[in-house]
């Protein structure tokens, strides 16, 4: 969904996150590599948490929360982060950049670009492509084609215009519409530069 704007991918991600949470979630935080089984013996009897897998769950669930607006997915991300922020991992010896990245993403809003326009419109396609090319590690690129219904996460209301446009939203404000894909990167630079 993040790459294509096709809602079918977002709809596939939701049950995947719910399955991870219900089958691999552990008390005290984090997610196991393998679901515990009542008949398991030996080393398979103990649930094992993997740092990289929990980083991936935290980032995936947080992105899904941002794209869908479903608070339950944020809770999945926070559960993974509880393990990643545990004292045994935060001792500096095993601290990984992925943990810092997951923490930063959970603590702030992504660079948010929304393309408003039909998916078969060449101008909207060019704007979407330009938004995906913008160098940002933590971003949310939405594509609202009003023919598909309401936005998956209607946290921002956009006007319906006569032609395709991009909007950059930060905090509580959005940019004026950007109609030219060649100007999108410059507008993003100006919108995301700290004051």
CSV table of C-alpha atoms in Angstrom, one decimal:
chain,number,residue,atom,x,y,z
A,1,UNK,CA,0.0,0.0,0.0
A,2,UNK,CA,2.8,2.4,0.9
A,3,UNK,CA,4.3,1.9,-2.6
A,4,UNK,CA,1.2,1.6,-4.8
A,5,UNK,CA,-1.7,3.3,-3.0
A,6,UNK,CA,-3.8,0.2,-3.8
A,7,UNK,CA,-6.1,-0.5,-0.9
A,8,UNK,CA,-6.1,-4.2,-1.3
A,9,UNK,CA,-2.6,-4.3,0.2
A,10,UNK,CA,-3.7,-2.3,3.2
A,11,UNK,CA,-6.6,-4.8,3.7
A,12,UNK,CA,-4.2,-7.7,3.6
A,13,UNK,CA,-1.9,-6.0,6.2
A,14,UNK,CA,-4.6,-5.6,8.8
A,15,UNK,CA,-5.3,-9.3,9.4
A,16,UNK,CA,-1.6,-10.1,9.2
A,17,UNK,CA,-0.9,-7.6,12.1
A,18,UNK,CA,-3.9,-9.1,14.1
A,19,UNK,CA,-2.6,-12.6,13.6
A,20,UNK,CA,0.9,-11.6,14.8
A,21,UNK,CA,-0.6,-10.0,17.9
A,22,UNK,CA,-2.9,-12.8,18.8
A,23,UNK,CA,-0.5,-15.7,18.1
A,24,UNK,CA,2.9,-14.4,19.0
A,25,UNK,CA,2.4,-11.7,21.7
A,26,UNK,CA,4.0,-12.3,25.0
A,27,UNK,CA,3.3,-11.0,28.5
A,28,UNK,CA,5.6,-8.3,29.5
A,29,UNK,CA,6.0,-7.1,25.9
A,30,UNK,CA,7.4,-8.3,22.6
A,31,UNK,CA,6.6,-11.0,20.2
A,32,UNK,CA,7.9,-14.6,20.0
A,33,UNK,CA,9.6,-16.1,17.0
A,34,UNK,CA,7.4,-19.2,17.3
A,35,UNK,CA,4.0,-19.5,18.9
A,36,UNK,CA,4.1,-21.5,22.2
A,37,UNK,CA,2.6,-25.0,21.9
A,38,UNK,CA,1.1,-26.9,24.8
A,39,UNK,CA,2.9,-30.1,23.7
A,40,UNK,CA,6.3,-28.5,23.1
A,41,UNK,CA,9.4,-30.0,24.8
A,42,UNK,CA,12.9,-28.9,25.4
A,43,UNK,CA,14.1,-25.7,23.8
A,44,UNK,CA,10.7,-25.4,22.0
A,45,UNK,CA,8.9,-25.0,25.3
A,46,UNK,CA,10.3,-21.5,25.9
A,47,UNK,CA,9.1,-18.6,23.7
A,48,UNK,CA,12.1,-16.8,22.2
A,49,UNK,CA,12.0,-13.1,21.3
A,50,UNK,CA,14.2,-12.0,18.4
A,51,UNK,CA,15.3,-8.3,18.4
A,52,UNK,CA,15.2,-7.8,14.7
A,53,UNK,CA,11.7,-9.4,14.4
A,54,UNK,CA,10.4,-7.2,17.1
A,55,UNK,CA,11.9,-4.1,15.4
A,56,UNK,CA,10.1,-5.2,12.2
A,57,UNK,CA,6.8,-5.7,14.1
A,58,UNK,CA,7.1,-2.3,15.8
A,59,UNK,CA,7.7,-0.5,12.5
A,60,UNK,CA,5.1,-2.4,10.5
A,61,UNK,CA,2.4,-2.0,13.1
A,62,UNK,CA,3.1,1.7,13.6
A,63,UNK,CA,3.0,2.3,9.8
A,64,UNK,CA,-0.3,0.4,9.7
A,65,UNK,CA,-1.6,2.6,12.5
A,66,UNK,CA,-0.6,5.7,10.6
A,67,UNK,CA,-2.2,4.5,7.3
A,68,UNK,CA,-5.4,3.0,8.8
A,69,UNK,CA,-5.9,5.2,11.9
A,70,UNK,CA,-6.7,2.0,13.9
A,71,UNK,CA,-5.4,2.5,17.4
A,72,UNK,CA,-5.1,-1.2,18.0
A,73,UNK,CA,-2.2,-1.3,15.6
A,74,UNK,CA,-0.4,1.4,17.6
A,75,UNK,CA,-0.8,-0.9,20.7
A,76,UNK,CA,0.8,-3.7,18.8
A,77,UNK,CA,3.8,-1.4,18.0
A,78,UNK,CA,4.0,-0.3,21.6
A,79,UNK,CA,4.0,-4.0,22.8
A,80,UNK,CA,7.0,-4.7,20.6
A,81,UNK,CA,8.7,-1.6,21.8
A,82,UNK,CA,8.3,-2.6,25.5
A,83,UNK,CA,10.6,-5.5,24.8
A,84,UNK,CA,13.0,-3.4,22.7
A,85,UNK,CA,13.2,-0.8,25.5
A,86,UNK,CA,13.8,-3.4,28.2
A,87,UNK,CA,16.9,-3.0,30.4
A,88,UNK,CA,18.7,-6.1,28.9
A,89,UNK,CA,18.6,-4.5,25.4
A,90,UNK,CA,19.1,-0.9,26.5
A,91,UNK,CA,22.5,-1.6,28.1
A,92,UNK,CA,24.4,-0.2,25.1
A,93,UNK,CA,26.0,-3.5,24.4
A,94,UNK,CA,23.3,-4.8,22.1
A,95,UNK,CA,21.6,-1.6,21.1
A,96,UNK,CA,20.8,-1.6,17.4
A,97,UNK,CA,20.1,1.3,15.2
A,98,UNK,CA,16.8,-0.4,14.3
A,99,UNK,CA,15.6,0.0,17.9
A,100,UNK,CA,16.4,3.7,17.7
A,101,UNK,CA,14.6,4.0,14.4
A,102,UNK,CA,11.5,2.2,15.7
A,103,UNK,CA,11.5,4.4,18.8
A,104,UNK,CA,11.8,7.6,16.7
A,105,UNK,CA,9.0,6.5,14.5
A,106,UNK,CA,6.7,5.7,17.4
A,107,UNK,CA,7.5,9.0,18.9
A,108,UNK,CA,6.8,11.3,16.0
A,109,UNK,CA,4.6,11.8,12.9
A,110,UNK,CA,5.9,10.7,9.5
A,111,UNK,CA,6.4,13.0,6.5
A,112,UNK,CA,2.9,12.9,5.1
A,113,UNK,CA,2.0,13.5,1.5
A,114,UNK,CA,-1.5,12.9,0.1
A,115,UNK,CA,-2.2,12.8,-3.6
A,116,UNK,CA,-5.7,13.8,-4.4
A,117,UNK,CA,-6.7,12.5,-7.9
A,118,UNK,CA,-7.8,9.6,-9.9
A,119,UNK,CA,-5.5,6.7,-10.2
A,120,UNK,CA,-5.8,6.6,-14.0
A,121,UNK,CA,-4.9,10.3,-14.2
A,122,UNK,CA,-1.3,10.9,-15.5
A,123,UNK,CA,-0.8,14.0,-13.4
A,124,UNK,CA,-1.8,12.1,-10.2
A,125,UNK,CA,0.5,9.3,-11.2
A,126,UNK,CA,3.4,11.7,-11.7
A,127,UNK,CA,2.7,13.3,-8.3
A,128,UNK,CA,2.6,9.9,-6.6
A,129,UNK,CA,5.8,8.8,-8.2
A,130,UNK,CA,7.5,12.1,-7.1
A,131,UNK,CA,6.3,11.6,-3.5
A,132,UNK,CA,7.7,8.1,-3.5
A,133,UNK,CA,11.1,9.3,-4.8
A,134,UNK,CA,11.4,11.9,-2.0
A,135,UNK,CA,14.2,10.7,0.4
A,136,UNK,CA,12.5,10.2,3.7
A,137,UNK,CA,12.9,7.1,5.9
A,138,UNK,CA,9.7,7.6,7.8
A,139,UNK,CA,6.9,8.7,5.5
A,140,UNK,CA,3.2,8.2,4.8
A,141,UNK,CA,2.2,8.6,1.2
A,142,UNK,CA,-1.6,8.4,0.7
A,143,UNK,CA,-3.4,8.4,-2.7
A,144,UNK,CA,-7.1,9.4,-2.5
A,145,UNK,CA,-9.1,8.6,-5.5
A,146,UNK,CA,-12.6,9.7,-4.4
A,147,UNK,CA,-14.1,7.0,-6.6
A,148,UNK,CA,-12.8,4.5,-4.0
A,149,UNK,CA,-14.7,6.1,-1.2
A,150,UNK,CA,-13.4,7.7,2.0
A,151,UNK,CA,-9.7,7.7,2.9
A,152,UNK,CA,-8.5,4.7,4.9
A,153,UNK,CA,-7.4,7.1,7.7
A,154,UNK,CA,-9.5,10.3,7.4
A,155,UNK,CA,-7.4,12.2,9.9
A,156,UNK,CA,-7.1,15.1,7.4
A,157,UNK,CA,-9.8,16.4,5.1
A,158,UNK,CA,-8.8,17.4,1.6
A,159,UNK,CA,-10.7,19.5,-0.9
A,160,UNK,CA,-12.0,18.0,-4.2
A,161,UNK,CA,-10.3,19.9,-7.0
A,162,UNK,CA,-10.7,20.0,-10.7
A,163,UNK,CA,-7.2,18.5,-11.2
A,164,UNK,CA,-4.8,16.2,-9.4
A,165,UNK,CA,-2.9,17.8,-6.5
A,166,UNK,CA,-0.5,16.8,-3.7
A,167,UNK,CA,-0.7,18.1,-0.1
A,168,UNK,CA,2.0,17.9,2.5
A,169,UNK,CA,0.7,17.8,6.1
A,170,UNK,CA,2.8,18.3,9.2
A,171,UNK,CA,1.3,18.6,12.6
A,172,UNK,CA,-2.0,20.5,12.3
A,173,UNK,CA,-1.4,22.2,9.0
A,174,UNK,CA,-1.3,21.2,5.3
A,175,UNK,CA,0.4,23.0,2.4
A,176,UNK,CA,-1.4,24.6,-0.4
A,177,UNK,CA,-2.0,22.2,-3.3
A,178,UNK,CA,1.0,21.3,-5.4
A,179,UNK,CA,0.0,20.6,-9.0
A,180,UNK,CA,3.4,20.1,-10.6
A,181,UNK,CA,5.3,16.9,-9.8
A,182,UNK,CA,8.6,18.7,-10.4
A,183,UNK,CA,7.8,21.1,-7.6
A,184,UNK,CA,6.8,18.5,-5.0
A,185,UNK,CA,10.4,17.8,-3.7
A,186,UNK,CA,11.0,21.5,-3.2
A,187,UNK,CA,7.7,22.0,-1.4
A,188,UNK,CA,8.5,19.0,0.8
A,189,UNK,CA,11.9,20.4,1.7
A,190,UNK,CA,10.3,23.7,2.8
A,191,UNK,CA,7.5,21.9,4.7
A,192,UNK,CA,9.7,19.5,6.6
A,193,UNK,CA,12.6,21.9,7.5
A,194,UNK,CA,12.6,22.6,11.2
A,195,UNK,CA,12.1,26.2,12.2
